[in-house]
Coordinates of C-alpha atoms in Angstrom, one line a residue:
X1 CA -75.8 -54.1 -205.8
X2 CA -73.7 -57.1 -206.7
X3 CA -71.0 -56.8 -209.2
X4 CA -69.1 -59.5 -211.1
X5 CA -65.5 -60.1 -210.1
X6 CA -63.3 -57.4 -211.5
X7 CA -60.0 -59.3 -210.8
X8 CA -58.8 -56.5 -208.5
X9 CA -55.8 -58.7 -207.7
X10 CA -54.4 -57.7 -211.2
X11 CA -53.9 -54.1 -209.9
X12 CA -51.1 -54.9 -207.5
X13 CA -49.9 -58.0 -209.4
X14 CA -48.7 -56.1 -212.5
X15 CA -46.1 -54.0 -210.6
X16 CA -45.1 -57.2 -208.8
X17 CA -44.4 -58.8 -212.2
X18 CA -42.3 -55.8 -213.1
X19 CA -40.3 -56.2 -209.9
X20 CA -39.7 -59.9 -210.6
X21 CA -38.7 -59.4 -214.2
X22 CA -36.4 -56.5 -213.7
X23 CA -35.1 -57.8 -210.4
X24 CA -34.2 -61.3 -211.8
X25 CA -33.2 -60.4 -215.3
X26 CA -32.8 -56.6 -215.5
X27 CA -29.0 -56.8 -215.2
X28 CA -28.9 -58.2 -218.7
X29 CA -31.5 -55.8 -220.2
X30 CA -30.7 -52.4 -221.7
X31 CA -32.0 -49.5 -219.8
X32 CA -34.7 -48.8 -222.3
X33 CA -36.3 -52.3 -221.8
X34 CA -36.0 -52.0 -218.0
X35 CA -37.8 -48.6 -218.2
X36 CA -40.5 -50.0 -220.5
X37 CA -41.2 -52.9 -218.2
X38 CA -41.3 -50.7 -215.1
X39 CA -43.5 -48.0 -216.6
X40 CA -45.7 -50.4 -218.5
X41 CA -46.6 -52.4 -215.5
X42 CA -47.6 -49.4 -213.4
X43 CA -49.5 -47.9 -216.4
X44 CA -51.2 -51.2 -216.8
X45 CA -52.4 -51.0 -213.2
X46 CA -53.7 -47.5 -213.8
X47 CA -55.7 -48.7 -216.9
X48 CA -57.1 -51.7 -214.9
X49 CA -58.2 -49.3 -212.1
X50 CA -60.0 -47.2 -214.7
X51 CA -61.6 -50.2 -216.3
X52 CA -62.7 -51.6 -212.9
X53 CA -64.2 -48.2 -211.9
X54 CA -66.1 -48.0 -215.1
X55 CA -67.5 -51.5 -214.6
X56 CA -68.4 -50.9 -211.0
X57 CA -70.3 -47.7 -211.7
X58 CA -71.3 -45.3 -208.9
X59 CA -69.8 -47.3 -206.1
X60 CA -72.7 -46.7 -203.8
X61 CA -71.5 -49.8 -201.8
X62 CA -68.1 -51.3 -201.3
X63 CA -67.2 -54.1 -203.7
X64 CA -65.2 -56.9 -202.0
X65 CA -63.5 -59.8 -203.6
X66 CA -62.5 -62.9 -201.5
X67 CA -59.7 -65.1 -203.0
X68 CA -58.8 -67.5 -200.2
X69 CA -58.6 -67.9 -196.5
X70 CA -55.2 -66.8 -195.2
X71 CA -55.4 -67.5 -191.5
X72 CA -58.0 -69.6 -189.6
X73 CA -57.8 -70.4 -185.9
X74 CA -60.8 -70.5 -183.6
X75 CA -62.8 -67.3 -184.0
X76 CA -60.0 -65.8 -186.2
X77 CA -60.7 -66.0 -189.9
X78 CA -58.6 -63.7 -192.1
X79 CA -59.0 -63.8 -195.9
X80 CA -57.0 -62.5 -198.7
X81 CA -59.7 -60.0 -199.5
X82 CA -59.5 -56.9 -201.7
X83 CA -62.0 -54.1 -201.5
X84 CA -62.9 -51.0 -203.6
X85 CA -65.2 -48.2 -202.6
X86 CA -65.1 -44.4 -203.2
X87 CA -62.2 -43.8 -200.8
X88 CA -60.2 -46.7 -202.3
X89 CA -61.0 -45.4 -205.8
X90 CA -59.5 -42.0 -205.1
X91 CA -56.4 -43.4 -203.6
X92 CA -55.9 -46.0 -206.4
X93 CA -56.1 -43.2 -209.1
X94 CA -53.6 -41.1 -207.2
X95 CA -51.2 -43.9 -206.6
X96 CA -51.2 -45.4 -210.1
X97 CA -51.7 -42.1 -212.0
X98 CA -49.0 -40.1 -210.2
X99 CA -46.9 -43.2 -210.0
X100 CA -46.9 -43.7 -213.7
X101 CA -45.8 -40.1 -214.3
X102 CA -43.0 -40.4 -211.8
X103 CA -41.8 -43.7 -213.3
X104 CA -41.6 -42.0 -216.7
X105 CA -39.7 -39.1 -215.2
X106 CA -37.3 -41.5 -213.4
X107 CA -36.3 -43.2 -216.7
X108 CA -34.7 -39.9 -217.7
X109 CA -33.5 -38.8 -214.3
X110 CA -31.8 -42.1 -213.5
X111 CA -30.5 -42.8 -217.0
X112 CA -26.8 -42.2 -216.0
X113 CA -27.0 -43.9 -212.6
X114 CA -25.6 -47.3 -211.8
X115 CA -28.1 -49.9 -210.6
X116 CA -30.7 -48.7 -213.0
X117 CA -32.5 -52.0 -213.1
X118 CA -32.3 -52.4 -209.3
X119 CA -33.9 -48.9 -208.8
X120 CA -36.9 -49.7 -210.9
X121 CA -37.3 -53.2 -209.4
X122 CA -37.5 -51.5 -206.0
X123 CA -39.9 -48.8 -207.3
X124 CA -42.2 -51.5 -208.8
X125 CA -42.1 -53.5 -205.5
X126 CA -43.1 -50.3 -203.7
X127 CA -46.1 -49.9 -206.0
X128 CA -47.2 -53.5 -205.3
X129 CA -47.2 -53.0 -201.5
X130 CA -48.8 -49.5 -201.7
X131 CA -51.6 -50.9 -203.8
X132 CA -52.0 -53.8 -201.4
X133 CA -52.3 -51.3 -198.6
X134 CA -55.0 -49.3 -200.4
X135 CA -57.0 -52.4 -201.6
X136 CA -56.9 -54.5 -198.4
X137 CA -60.3 -55.3 -197.1
X138 CA -59.1 -55.9 -193.5
X139 CA -56.5 -54.4 -191.2
X140 CA -54.1 -57.3 -191.6
X141 CA -54.0 -56.9 -195.4
X142 CA -53.4 -53.2 -194.9
X143 CA -50.6 -54.0 -192.4
X144 CA -48.9 -56.3 -195.0
X145 CA -48.8 -53.3 -197.4
X146 CA -47.9 -51.0 -194.6
X147 CA -44.8 -53.0 -193.7
X148 CA -43.9 -53.5 -197.3
X149 CA -43.8 -49.8 -198.2
X150 CA -41.7 -49.3 -195.1
X151 CA -39.2 -51.9 -196.4
X152 CA -39.2 -50.3 -199.9
X153 CA -38.7 -46.9 -198.4
X154 CA -35.6 -48.3 -196.7
X155 CA -34.3 -49.8 -199.9
X156 CA -34.9 -46.6 -202.0
X157 CA -33.7 -44.0 -199.5
X158 CA -30.5 -46.0 -199.2
X159 CA -30.2 -46.6 -202.9
X160 CA -26.9 -44.9 -203.1
X161 CA -25.1 -47.7 -201.2
X162 CA -21.7 -46.0 -201.2
X163 CA -23.1 -42.8 -199.6
X164 CA -23.0 -43.0 -195.8
X165 CA -25.6 -40.3 -195.3
X166 CA -28.0 -42.2 -197.5
X167 CA -27.5 -45.4 -195.5
X168 CA -28.0 -43.5 -192.2
X169 CA -31.1 -41.9 -193.5
X170 CA -32.5 -45.3 -194.6
X171 CA -31.9 -46.8 -191.2
X172 CA -33.4 -43.8 -189.5
X173 CA -36.6 -44.1 -191.6
X174 CA -36.9 -47.8 -191.0
X175 CA -36.4 -47.6 -187.2
X176 CA -38.7 -44.6 -186.7
X177 CA -41.4 -46.3 -188.8
X178 CA -41.1 -49.5 -186.7
X179 CA -41.9 -47.4 -183.6
X180 CA -45.1 -46.2 -185.2
X181 CA -45.9 -49.7 -186.5
X182 CA -45.8 -51.0 -182.9
X183 CA -48.7 -48.8 -182.1
X184 CA -50.6 -50.1 -185.2
X185 CA -49.9 -53.6 -184.0
X186 CA -51.3 -53.0 -180.5
X187 CA -54.4 -51.3 -182.1
X188 CA -55.1 -54.5 -184.0
X189 CA -54.6 -56.7 -180.9
X190 CA -57.2 -54.5 -179.0
X191 CA -59.5 -54.6 -182.0
X192 CA -59.5 -58.4 -182.1
X193 CA -60.0 -58.6 -178.3
X194 CA -63.1 -56.3 -178.5
X195 CA -64.5 -57.2 -181.9
X196 CA -63.1 -60.6 -182.7
X197 CA -62.1 -59.6 -186.3
X198 CA -59.8 -57.5 -188.4
X199 CA -62.3 -57.2 -191.3
X200 CA -63.4 -53.6 -192.0
X201 CA -67.1 -54.4 -192.4
X202 CA -67.3 -56.6 -189.4
X203 CA -65.5 -54.2 -187.1
X204 CA -67.3 -51.1 -188.4
X205 CA -70.7 -52.8 -188.1
X206 CA -70.0 -53.5 -184.5
X207 CA -68.7 -50.0 -183.8
X208 CA -71.5 -48.2 -185.5
X209 CA -74.2 -48.7 -182.8
X210 CA -71.8 -47.9 -180.0
X211 CA -72.2 -44.6 -178.1
X212 CA -69.7 -41.8 -178.4
X213 CA -67.1 -42.3 -175.6
X214 CA -67.1 -39.4 -173.1
X215 CA -64.0 -40.7 -171.4
X216 CA -61.1 -42.8 -172.7
X217 CA -62.6 -46.3 -173.5
X218 CA -61.6 -49.1 -175.8
X219 CA -62.4 -47.1 -179.0
X220 CA -60.3 -44.2 -177.8
X221 CA -57.3 -46.4 -177.1
X222 CA -57.7 -48.2 -180.5
X223 CA -58.0 -44.8 -182.2
X224 CA -54.9 -43.4 -180.4
X225 CA -52.8 -46.5 -181.2
X226 CA -53.9 -46.3 -184.9
X227 CA -52.8 -42.7 -184.9
X228 CA -49.4 -43.7 -183.5
X229 CA -49.0 -45.9 -186.6
X230 CA -50.2 -43.1 -188.8
X231 CA -47.8 -40.6 -187.1
X232 CA -44.9 -42.8 -188.0
X233 CA -45.8 -43.4 -191.6
X234 CA -47.0 -39.8 -192.2
X235 CA -44.3 -38.0 -190.3
X236 CA -46.1 -36.3 -187.4
X237 CA -44.7 -35.1 -184.1
X238 CA -42.7 -36.8 -182.6
X239 CA -42.0 -39.3 -185.4
X240 CA -41.5 -36.8 -188.2
X241 CA -37.7 -36.7 -188.1
X242 CA -37.1 -39.4 -190.7
X243 CA -38.8 -37.7 -193.6
X244 CA -36.4 -34.7 -194.1
X245 CA -33.4 -37.0 -194.0
X246 CA -35.1 -39.3 -196.6
X247 CA -34.2 -36.7 -199.2
X248 CA -30.9 -38.5 -199.4
X249 CA -32.6 -40.9 -201.8
X250 CA -33.0 -40.1 -205.6
X251 CA -35.4 -37.3 -206.3
X252 CA -38.1 -39.6 -208.0
X253 CA -38.2 -41.5 -204.6
X254 CA -38.9 -38.2 -202.8
X255 CA -41.7 -37.4 -205.2
X256 CA -43.3 -40.9 -205.2
X257 CA -42.9 -42.1 -201.7
X258 CA -42.4 -39.0 -199.6
X259 CA -44.9 -36.7 -201.3
X260 CA -47.7 -38.5 -203.2
X261 CA -48.2 -42.0 -201.8
X262 CA -46.5 -43.6 -198.8
X263 CA -46.6 -40.7 -196.4
X264 CA -50.4 -40.3 -197.1
X265 CA -51.0 -43.8 -196.0
X266 CA -51.5 -42.7 -192.4
X267 CA -54.1 -40.1 -193.5
X268 CA -55.8 -42.8 -195.5
X269 CA -55.8 -45.2 -192.6
X270 CA -57.3 -42.6 -190.2
X271 CA -60.0 -41.7 -192.8
X272 CA -60.7 -45.4 -193.4
X273 CA -61.2 -45.8 -189.6
X274 CA -63.5 -42.8 -189.3
X275 CA -66.3 -44.9 -187.8
X276 CA -63.9 -45.6 -184.8
X277 CA -62.5 -42.0 -184.6
X278 CA -65.9 -40.3 -184.6
X279 CA -66.8 -42.3 -181.5
X280 CA -63.6 -41.3 -179.7
X281 CA -63.6 -37.4 -179.6
X282 CA -60.6 -37.3 -177.2
X283 CA -58.6 -39.2 -179.8
X284 CA -59.8 -36.9 -182.5
X285 CA -58.7 -33.9 -180.5
X286 CA -55.2 -35.4 -180.2
X287 CA -55.1 -36.0 -184.0
X288 CA -56.1 -32.4 -184.6
X289 CA -53.7 -30.8 -182.2
X290 CA -50.7 -33.0 -183.2
X291 CA -51.5 -32.3 -186.9
X292 CA -51.7 -28.5 -186.3
X293 CA -48.6 -28.5 -184.2
X294 CA -46.7 -30.4 -186.9
X295 CA -47.9 -28.1 -189.6
X296 CA -46.7 -25.0 -187.7
X297 CA -43.4 -26.4 -186.6
X298 CA -42.4 -27.8 -190.0
X299 CA -43.5 -24.6 -191.7
X300 CA -41.2 -22.5 -189.5
X301 CA -38.3 -24.8 -190.2
X302 CA -38.9 -24.5 -193.9
X303 CA -38.5 -20.8 -193.7
X304 CA -34.7 -21.1 -193.1
X305 CA -33.6 -24.1 -195.1
X306 CA -31.2 -23.6 -198.1
X307 CA -31.3 -27.1 -199.6
X308 CA -34.2 -27.0 -202.1
X309 CA -35.2 -30.6 -201.4
X310 CA -35.2 -30.0 -197.7
X311 CA -37.5 -27.0 -198.1
X312 CA -40.0 -29.2 -199.9
X313 CA -39.5 -32.0 -197.4
X314 CA -40.5 -29.8 -194.5
X315 CA -43.3 -28.5 -196.6
X316 CA -44.5 -32.1 -197.0
X317 CA -44.4 -32.6 -193.2
X318 CA -46.4 -29.4 -192.8
X319 CA -49.0 -30.3 -195.4
X320 CA -49.5 -33.7 -193.8
X321 CA -50.2 -31.9 -190.6
X322 CA -53.0 -30.0 -192.4
X323 CA -54.4 -33.4 -193.5
X324 CA -54.5 -34.7 -189.9
X325 CA -56.0 -31.4 -188.7
X326 CA -58.8 -32.0 -191.1
X327 CA -59.3 -35.6 -189.9
X328 CA -59.1 -34.5 -186.3
X329 CA -62.0 -32.0 -186.7
X330 CA -64.1 -34.5 -188.5
X331 CA -63.5 -33.2 -192.0
X332 CA -62.3 -36.5 -193.4
X333 CA -63.3 -35.7 -197.0
X334 CA -61.4 -32.4 -196.8
X335 CA -58.3 -34.3 -195.6
X336 CA -58.5 -36.8 -198.5
X337 CA -59.2 -33.8 -200.9
X338 CA -55.8 -32.3 -199.7
X339 CA -54.2 -35.7 -200.2
X340 CA -55.1 -35.5 -203.9
X341 CA -54.2 -31.9 -204.6
X342 CA -51.0 -32.2 -202.5
X343 CA -50.1 -35.2 -204.7
X344 CA -50.4 -33.0 -207.8
X345 CA -48.4 -30.0 -206.6
X346 CA -45.9 -31.6 -204.2
X347 CA -44.9 -34.3 -206.8
X348 CA -44.4 -31.4 -209.2
X349 CA -42.3 -29.5 -206.7
X350 CA -40.1 -32.4 -206.0
X351 CA -39.7 -33.5 -209.7
X352 CA -39.2 -29.8 -210.6
X353 CA -36.5 -29.6 -208.0
X354 CA -35.0 -32.7 -209.5
X355 CA -35.0 -30.9 -212.9
X356 CA -33.2 -28.0 -211.3
X357 CA -30.6 -30.3 -209.7
X358 CA -30.2 -32.2 -213.0
X359 CA -29.6 -28.8 -214.8
X360 CA -27.0 -27.9 -212.2
X361 CA -25.2 -31.3 -212.2
X362 CA -26.2 -32.2 -208.6
X363 CA -26.3 -28.8 -206.9
X364 CA -29.1 -28.5 -204.3
X365 CA -28.1 -25.4 -202.3
X366 CA -30.3 -22.5 -203.4
X367 CA -27.6 -20.0 -202.4
X368 CA -25.7 -21.3 -205.5
X369 CA -28.6 -20.9 -207.8
X370 CA -30.5 -17.8 -209.0
X371 CA -31.3 -16.4 -212.5
X372 CA -32.4 -19.8 -213.8
X373 CA -35.7 -18.5 -215.2
X374 CA -34.1 -17.7 -218.6
X375 CA -31.8 -20.7 -218.5
X376 CA -34.3 -23.5 -217.8
X377 CA -37.6 -21.8 -218.8
X378 CA -39.7 -25.0 -219.1
X379 CA -38.7 -26.1 -215.6
X380 CA -39.6 -22.6 -214.3
X381 CA -43.0 -22.6 -216.0
X382 CA -44.1 -25.9 -214.5
X383 CA -42.7 -25.1 -211.1
X384 CA -44.6 -21.8 -211.1
X385 CA -47.8 -23.8 -211.4
X386 CA -47.0 -25.8 -208.3
X387 CA -46.0 -22.6 -206.6
X388 CA -49.3 -20.9 -207.0
X389 CA -51.1 -24.1 -206.1
X390 CA -49.4 -24.7 -202.8
X391 CA -49.6 -21.0 -201.9
X392 CA -53.4 -21.2 -202.0
X393 CA -53.8 -18.7 -204.9
X394 CA -57.4 -19.1 -206.2
X395 CA -58.6 -20.9 -208.3
X396 CA -55.7 -23.3 -208.3
X397 CA -55.6 -26.8 -206.6
X398 CA -54.3 -26.0 -203.2
X399 CA -56.8 -23.1 -202.6
X400 CA -59.8 -25.4 -202.7
X401 CA -58.5 -28.2 -200.4
X402 CA -56.7 -25.9 -198.0
X403 CA -59.8 -23.7 -197.5
X404 CA -62.0 -26.7 -196.9
X405 CA -59.7 -27.7 -194.0
X406 CA -59.5 -24.2 -192.6
X407 CA -63.3 -23.7 -192.7
X408 CA -63.8 -27.0 -190.9
X409 CA -61.1 -26.0 -188.3
X410 CA -62.9 -22.7 -187.7
X411 CA -66.2 -24.6 -187.2
X412 CA -64.5 -26.9 -184.7
X413 CA -62.3 -24.4 -182.8
X414 CA -61.8 -20.8 -184.2
X415 CA -58.3 -20.6 -182.8
X416 CA -57.3 -23.6 -185.0
X417 CA -58.4 -21.6 -188.0
X418 CA -56.1 -18.7 -187.1
X419 CA -53.1 -20.9 -186.5
X420 CA -53.8 -22.6 -189.8
X421 CA -54.0 -19.2 -191.6
X422 CA -50.6 -18.2 -190.1
X423 CA -49.2 -21.6 -191.3
X424 CA -50.6 -20.9 -194.8
X425 CA -48.8 -17.5 -194.8
X426 CA -45.6 -19.2 -193.9
X427 CA -46.2 -21.9 -196.6
X428 CA -46.6 -19.2 -199.2
X429 CA -43.5 -17.4 -198.0
X430 CA -41.0 -20.4 -198.0
X431 CA -42.2 -21.7 -201.3
X432 CA -41.9 -18.2 -202.8
X433 CA -38.5 -17.9 -201.2
X434 CA -37.4 -21.1 -202.9
X435 CA -38.7 -19.9 -206.3
X436 CA -37.1 -16.4 -206.0
X437 CA -33.7 -17.7 -204.8
X438 CA -33.7 -20.3 -207.6
X439 CA -35.1 -18.5 -210.6
X440 CA -34.7 -14.7 -210.0
X441 CA -31.8 -12.4 -209.7
X442 CA -28.3 -13.3 -210.9
X443 CA -26.9 -16.8 -211.3
X444 CA -24.6 -17.6 -208.4
X445 CA -23.5 -21.1 -209.3
X446 CA -20.5 -22.5 -211.1
X447 CA -22.2 -25.0 -213.5
X448 CA -23.7 -24.5 -217.0
X449 CA -27.4 -25.0 -216.6
X450 CA -29.3 -26.9 -219.3
X451 CA -32.9 -27.8 -219.7
X452 CA -34.1 -31.3 -218.9
X453 CA -35.1 -33.7 -221.7
X454 CA -38.7 -34.2 -222.7
X455 CA -39.0 -37.5 -220.8
X456 CA -38.5 -35.5 -217.6
X457 CA -40.5 -32.3 -218.3
X458 CA -43.3 -34.1 -220.1
X459 CA -44.7 -35.6 -216.9
X460 CA -44.1 -32.2 -215.2
X461 CA -46.4 -30.6 -217.7
X462 CA -49.1 -33.1 -216.9
X463 CA -48.7 -32.4 -213.2
X464 CA -48.7 -28.7 -213.9
X465 CA -52.1 -28.9 -215.5
X466 CA -53.4 -31.0 -212.6
X467 CA -52.0 -28.5 -210.1
X468 CA -53.8 -25.7 -211.8
X469 CA -57.1 -27.3 -212.6
X470 CA -57.3 -30.4 -210.4
X471 CA -58.9 -28.5 -207.4
X472 CA -62.1 -27.5 -209.2
X473 CA -62.2 -30.4 -211.6
X474 CA -62.0 -33.2 -209.0
X475 CA -64.7 -32.4 -206.4
X476 CA -63.5 -35.0 -203.9
X477 CA -65.7 -34.0 -201.0
X478 CA -68.9 -34.4 -203.1
X479 CA -67.6 -37.7 -204.4
X480 CA -66.9 -39.0 -200.8
X481 CA -70.1 -37.7 -199.3
X482 CA -71.7 -41.2 -199.0
X483 CA -68.7 -42.2 -196.8
X484 CA -68.2 -39.0 -194.9
X485 CA -71.6 -37.3 -194.6
X486 CA -70.6 -35.3 -191.5
X487 CA -71.1 -31.5 -191.9
X488 CA -67.6 -30.0 -192.2
X489 CA -68.2 -26.3 -191.6
X490 CA -70.3 -23.7 -193.3
X491 CA -68.9 -21.7 -196.2
X492 CA -67.8 -18.2 -195.0
X493 CA -66.5 -15.9 -197.7
X494 CA -64.8 -13.6 -195.2
X495 CA -62.7 -16.5 -193.8
X496 CA -61.8 -17.5 -197.3
X497 CA -60.7 -13.9 -198.1
X498 CA -58.6 -13.9 -194.9
X499 CA -56.7 -17.1 -195.8
X500 CA -56.1 -15.9 -199.4
X501 CA -54.8 -12.6 -198.1
X502 CA -52.5 -14.4 -195.8
X503 CA -51.1 -16.4 -198.8
X504 CA -50.7 -13.2 -200.8
X505 CA -48.9 -11.6 -197.9
X506 CA -46.4 -14.5 -197.7
X507 CA -45.7 -14.2 -201.4
X508 CA -45.3 -10.4 -201.2
X509 CA -43.0 -10.6 -198.2
X510 CA -40.8 -13.2 -199.9
X511 CA -40.6 -10.9 -203.0
X512 CA -39.5 -8.0 -200.7
X513 CA -36.8 -10.1 -199.0
X514 CA -35.4 -12.0 -202.0
X515 CA -36.0 -9.8 -205.0
X516 CA -36.5 -6.1 -204.0
X517 CA -34.1 -6.1 -201.0
X518 CA -31.9 -9.2 -201.0
X519 CA -29.7 -7.9 -198.2
X520 CA -32.7 -7.8 -195.8
X521 CA -32.9 -11.5 -194.9
X522 CA -29.3 -11.6 -193.6
X523 CA -29.9 -8.4 -191.6
X524 CA -33.0 -9.8 -190.0
X525 CA -31.4 -13.2 -189.3
X526 CA -28.5 -11.4 -187.5
X527 CA -30.9 -9.3 -185.5
X528 CA -32.9 -12.4 -184.4
X529 CA -29.7 -14.1 -183.2
X530 CA -30.5 -17.2 -181.2
X531 CA -34.1 -17.5 -182.4
X532 CA -32.9 -17.7 -186.1
X533 CA -30.2 -20.3 -185.1
X534 CA -32.9 -22.3 -183.3
X535 CA -35.1 -22.4 -186.4
X536 CA -32.2 -22.9 -188.8
X537 CA -31.0 -25.9 -186.8
X538 CA -34.5 -27.4 -186.8
X539 CA -35.0 -26.8 -183.1
X540 CA -32.1 -29.2 -182.4
X541 CA -34.7 -32.0 -182.3
X542 CA -32.3 -34.5 -183.9
X543 CA -29.6 -33.5 -181.4
X544 CA -32.0 -34.0 -178.5
X545 CA -33.0 -37.4 -179.8
X546 CA -29.4 -38.4 -180.2
X547 CA -28.5 -37.2 -176.7
X548 CA -31.6 -38.7 -174.9
X549 CA -32.2 -41.9 -176.9
X550 CA -29.7 -42.8 -179.6
X551 CA -26.3 -42.3 -177.8
X552 CA -27.5 -43.9 -174.5
X553 CA -28.7 -46.9 -176.6
X554 CA -25.5 -47.1 -178.6
X555 CA -23.2 -46.6 -175.6
X556 CA -25.3 -49.0 -173.4
X557 CA -25.1 -51.6 -176.1
X558 CA -21.4 -51.3 -176.3
X559 CA -20.7 -51.3 -172.6
X560 CA -23.5 -53.7 -171.3
X561 CA -24.6 -55.8 -174.2
X562 CA -21.2 -56.1 -175.9
X563 CA -18.5 -56.0 -173.2
X564 CA -20.6 -57.5 -170.4
X565 CA -23.2 -59.8 -172.0
X566 CA -21.5 -60.7 -175.3
X567 CA -17.8 -60.6 -174.4
X568 CA -18.2 -61.4 -170.6
X569 CA -21.1 -63.8 -170.3
X570 CA -21.6 -65.4 -173.7
X571 CA -18.0 -65.5 -174.8
X572 CA -16.9 -66.3 -171.3
X573 CA -19.2 -69.3 -171.1
X574 CA -18.1 -70.6 -174.5
X575 CA -14.4 -70.0 -173.7
X576 CA -14.9 -71.5 -170.3
X577 CA -16.3 -74.7 -171.7
X578 CA -13.3 -74.8 -174.1
X579 CA -10.8 -74.2 -171.3
X580 CA -12.4 -76.9 -169.2
X581 CA -12.3 -79.4 -172.0
X582 CA -8.7 -78.6 -172.6
X583 CA -7.9 -79.1 -168.9
X584 CA -9.7 -82.5 -168.8
X585 CA -8.0 -83.5 -172.0
X586 CA -4.6 -82.6 -170.6
X587 CA -5.2 -84.7 -167.5
X588 CA -6.5 -87.7 -169.4
X589 CA -3.5 -87.3 -171.7
X590 CA -1.2 -88.2 -168.8
X591 CA -2.5 -91.8 -169.0
X592 CA -1.6 -92.1 -172.6
X593 CA 2.2 -92.7 -172.2
X594 CA 2.7 -95.4 -174.9
X595 CA 4.4 -97.7 -172.4
X596 CA 2.8 -101.2 -172.2
X597 CA 4.1 -101.9 -168.7
X598 CA 2.6 -98.6 -167.5
X599 CA -0.8 -99.5 -169.1
X600 CA -0.6 -103.0 -167.4
X601 CA 0.1 -101.3 -164.0
X602 CA -3.0 -99.0 -164.5
X603 CA -5.1 -102.0 -165.4
X604 CA -3.9 -103.9 -162.3
X605 CA -4.7 -100.9 -160.1
X606 CA -8.1 -100.6 -161.7
X607 CA -8.9 -104.2 -161.0
X608 CA -7.8 -103.8 -157.4
X609 CA -10.0 -100.8 -157.1
X610 CA -13.0 -102.6 -158.5
X611 CA -12.4 -105.6 -156.2
X612 CA -12.1 -103.4 -153.2
X613 CA -15.3 -101.6 -154.1
X614 CA -17.2 -104.9 -154.6
X615 CA -15.8 -106.2 -151.2
X616 CA -17.0 -103.0 -149.4
X617 CA -20.4 -103.3 -151.1
X618 CA -20.6 -107.0 -150.0
X619 CA -19.7 -106.1 -146.5
X620 CA -22.7 -103.9 -146.2

């Protein structure tokens, strides 16, 4: 069915206008006007998405809009094309809807920070690139958005320019993402070699009739390289290390980029490329195993963290692992389902954590909190909604999407289900631990807690409703069925009861440790000795990377590239040319005595030399 043009370009253009206006003129604007421009442009994108979806109807087929040819050379023809189908529609609503709420929250959270206009300019620029990524109708358009969100992540993580740890975290995120992006780039090269195009429809139409690869063939390599890119953007082993450090950025950045949008780009890209992955079972097994391993490892680290934002950061890494587990076992719609519900409750957890930090004037260590339930009751109430959602308590949002993934995992390999259940128990435990340490018991801090203003808790209330009701209201797997018709595991009530019981056990154990017997955790930690130290120090992965990669590169750069190549070869060559020029000049200067008789003598000698040379030449 053909549809009239919906001007899809307006969806990313509006935030770009917000970036340009605030970036160029925001320094002269009051904060209120900067906030109105930033929020208004993102909300305008949300409204245009809704309007476009209403006009396009059921979206039985993808709607593509071609604007102009970007690159044309030989067989290569790349257009600036935007596309909307059911998968795009889900992502657009999440990005613009959650993005609007976070922008509103940020106007309150950042109201006393310097560089207010700069922050919102960066935030709008991020929205432009994220929407370009989601709307792109070919891999190169996706890659433009992909690189753009990486740039904005660098700018926003390092927003506090005078804070060294923020600058280091920004550089770490940028470099690690570039490693993943190299895999994405190689995948596109292979794609063009084999299919002669980057266009989704062209590539997928050529892949569809191909047989499932029994051994590693071109589709397997393309899928694996795409997954390398996804692992960088969505923080999977071994490229997950940037995301926990990204918490150095302002809390709204953590909520928008590192919970609800950018880090799910990898999951979106794998789901978008499902036609390729389904014909590369070896690559899908890698995706599933890496996702599950990441979910388990990050969950164990989250058990022992004391920084409230770090707990939720490792929770994000773990939940992203769940999403890749779903994609790896062929349950793409379940993975996207979890993208949506996770956006609700994880954005709420981060923004709620920001409300707690705001109430305690910057304190993030949960050991200096406690007893805040009565002091900031609204923040507690909304965070409790995210708590039950992520813990998998029925009938809240996380329960539905998590169980879709676990059932699909059991259908694929039963052992994956049991590992996933254990991870669900740990998830319930560490989130409950954070809630109990923050809101229960006695207050252990030194500040005077105060509730956040309405501009902050208002968006939290909306996210709380979505965290409670979003799972059963938004039936994402049914909506995506035309795109992902593959059976994703039969419904088994026994398996559901087991996973719910695991979540309840995690909550109960956390209550025992941090409410009923608060001395018990320290006792157990001491008894575990080295094992607890290993988990508390995040398995020393960063230290291992520093020892094996970072320090050799830095030291090698200083000794070889700087002292030998730069100072020795390059500077030596330049300085040598200068010394030679000085030496020649010094010799020639000897002839410049200023004595006329001396000059006459040199001329006479010169003439004699010329005559002698001519005579010798004539003699031959």
